[in-house]
Amino acid sequence: MSQDIEVRAREPEDAADVAELLNQPKAVWGTLQTPFTSVDERRKRMAALPAGHTNFVGVIEGKVVGTLGMNRLEGRRAHVGTIGMAVHDAYAGRGVGTALMAAAIDQADKWLNLKRIELSVWVDNTRAIALYERFGFEREGVLRSYAWRDGEYIDALWMGRLRP
């Protein structure tokens, strides 16, 4: 079932939908977030983001069902952006991640003049890895015991994309 996906800037009033999205079992599993984060805490985190941070949301029928943050680094790495994203469990596989990634790549290439975008993804998140590879990201290395997830240490794959 194909639905129209609107991609737009994240707004403060999206906090409740973003909190719900990031509290989903599969969505939180794929991120560095922790489960059971309140709307108030999510609102505070959203307000505290540094300058240079670009945030997108994917919306279906008025509901935020995906989020992507891109942070431009500073100094001698000002040509680099880092990405983190998540999609609501109930909307996975509907093109939300693809739409968000396309918007981020467009922003990075055409408006921010980023030469490099990098990200980390759990080594067992094959769906996300496939998405990133479709957008030109390459595997650059494995970060062993990168983070604690669901009761065990998990390795992450470091990926990067250079603007063609």
XYZ file of C-alpha atoms in Angstrom:
164
model
C 0.000 0.000 0.000
C 1.578 3.257 -1.139
C 0.818 6.465 0.697
C 2.003 9.994 0.056
C 4.921 10.858 2.296
C 5.514 14.511 3.075
C 9.035 15.423 4.166
C 9.395 18.701 6.013
C 11.380 20.405 8.741
C 10.707 19.125 12.234
C 8.727 21.571 14.369
C 8.474 21.828 18.183
C 4.856 20.644 18.023
C 6.087 17.329 16.558
C 7.526 16.294 19.950
C 4.651 13.952 20.873
C 4.780 12.080 17.551
C 8.592 11.911 17.676
C 8.480 10.574 21.250
C 5.948 7.918 20.219
C 8.025 6.979 17.174
C 11.285 6.670 19.141
C 9.564 4.643 21.876
C 8.562 1.928 19.391
C 10.427 -1.351 20.069
C 12.001 -1.737 16.616
C 12.667 1.981 16.144
C 14.474 2.368 19.467
C 16.329 -0.921 18.812
C 17.907 0.660 15.727
C 19.106 3.847 17.451
C 21.246 5.023 20.344
C 18.082 6.224 22.104
C 16.649 4.572 25.210
C 13.044 3.413 25.478
C 10.343 5.106 27.534
C 11.457 8.680 26.905
C 8.659 11.085 27.821
C 7.253 13.729 25.514
C 8.590 16.400 27.876
C 12.107 14.936 27.767
C 11.927 14.616 23.972
C 10.819 18.260 23.767
C 13.809 19.341 25.906
C 16.252 17.338 23.775
C 14.819 18.802 20.579
C 15.156 22.346 21.935
C 18.764 21.780 23.033
C 20.176 20.738 19.657
C 23.239 22.702 18.534
C 23.420 25.146 15.663
C 24.122 23.374 12.395
C 21.660 20.592 13.134
C 19.039 19.990 10.415
C 15.969 17.923 11.285
C 13.459 16.378 8.937
C 10.287 14.430 9.568
C 8.347 12.102 7.323
C 4.596 12.605 7.595
C 1.750 10.359 6.435
C -1.819 11.644 6.784
C -0.724 14.327 9.273
C 1.220 11.964 11.546
C 5.002 12.109 11.978
C 6.181 8.576 11.218
C 9.884 9.114 10.576
C 12.645 11.430 11.707
C 16.137 12.198 10.458
C 18.690 14.501 12.020
C 21.776 15.734 10.205
C 24.501 17.528 12.108
C 27.188 19.531 10.351
C 30.543 19.206 12.068
C 32.815 22.180 12.773
C 36.350 23.361 12.151
C 38.466 21.265 9.842
C 35.572 18.808 9.514
C 32.996 21.438 8.491
C 32.617 19.606 5.168
C 31.147 16.593 7.030
C 27.615 15.855 8.213
C 26.472 13.001 10.442
C 23.071 11.364 10.159
C 20.750 9.546 12.542
C 17.258 8.389 11.654
C 14.314 6.244 12.740
C 10.938 5.154 11.363
C 7.827 4.274 13.385
C 7.402 0.487 13.618
C 3.926 0.563 12.050
C 5.238 2.441 8.986
C 8.460 0.529 8.283
C 8.799 -0.660 4.709
C 6.554 2.049 3.251
C 9.277 4.310 1.838
C 9.567 6.726 4.758
C 13.295 6.086 5.254
C 13.895 6.455 1.516
C 12.038 9.770 1.421
C 13.918 11.109 4.452
C 17.302 10.010 3.100
C 16.585 11.563 -0.302
C 15.744 14.885 1.386
C 18.891 14.765 3.520
C 21.142 13.970 0.558
C 19.560 16.794 -1.448
C 20.086 19.233 1.454
C 23.675 18.080 1.981
C 24.668 18.197 -1.685
C 22.763 21.208 -2.995
C 22.444 23.527 -0.010
C 25.017 22.719 2.665
C 27.925 21.846 0.345
C 28.816 18.799 2.429
C 31.508 16.686 0.819
C 31.029 13.751 3.206
C 28.146 12.265 5.179
C 28.820 9.586 7.773
C 26.772 7.399 10.061
C 26.878 4.332 12.239
C 24.392 1.492 12.042
C 24.128 -1.751 14.002
C 25.763 -4.611 12.117
C 22.533 -6.630 12.344
C 20.294 -3.864 10.930
C 20.355 -5.228 7.382
C 17.343 -3.199 6.233
C 19.000 0.116 7.180
C 22.364 -0.936 5.718
C 20.678 -1.733 2.397
C 18.958 1.687 2.412
C 22.229 3.507 3.068
C 24.036 1.557 0.353
C 21.307 2.502 -2.160
C 22.191 6.138 -1.429
C 25.902 5.629 -2.055
C 27.154 4.972 1.473
C 30.070 2.575 1.703
C 31.138 0.342 4.563
C 34.274 1.780 6.142
C 34.775 -0.358 9.209
C 33.309 -2.141 12.204
C 33.206 -0.491 15.624
C 33.415 -3.400 18.045
C 31.273 -3.338 21.198
C 30.140 0.132 20.119
C 27.174 0.420 22.475
C 25.010 -1.414 24.980
C 21.693 -2.470 23.411
C 18.988 -4.683 24.808
C 21.219 -6.360 27.414
C 24.398 -6.862 25.368
C 27.179 -5.015 23.596
C 26.564 -4.585 19.883
C 28.962 -3.830 17.049
C 28.262 -0.977 14.671
C 29.169 -0.540 11.058
C 30.719 2.836 10.177
C 29.557 4.063 6.763
C 30.402 7.106 4.699
C 29.256 8.756 1.490
C 31.347 11.160 -0.537
C 29.486 13.587 -2.777
C 30.082 12.545 -6.384
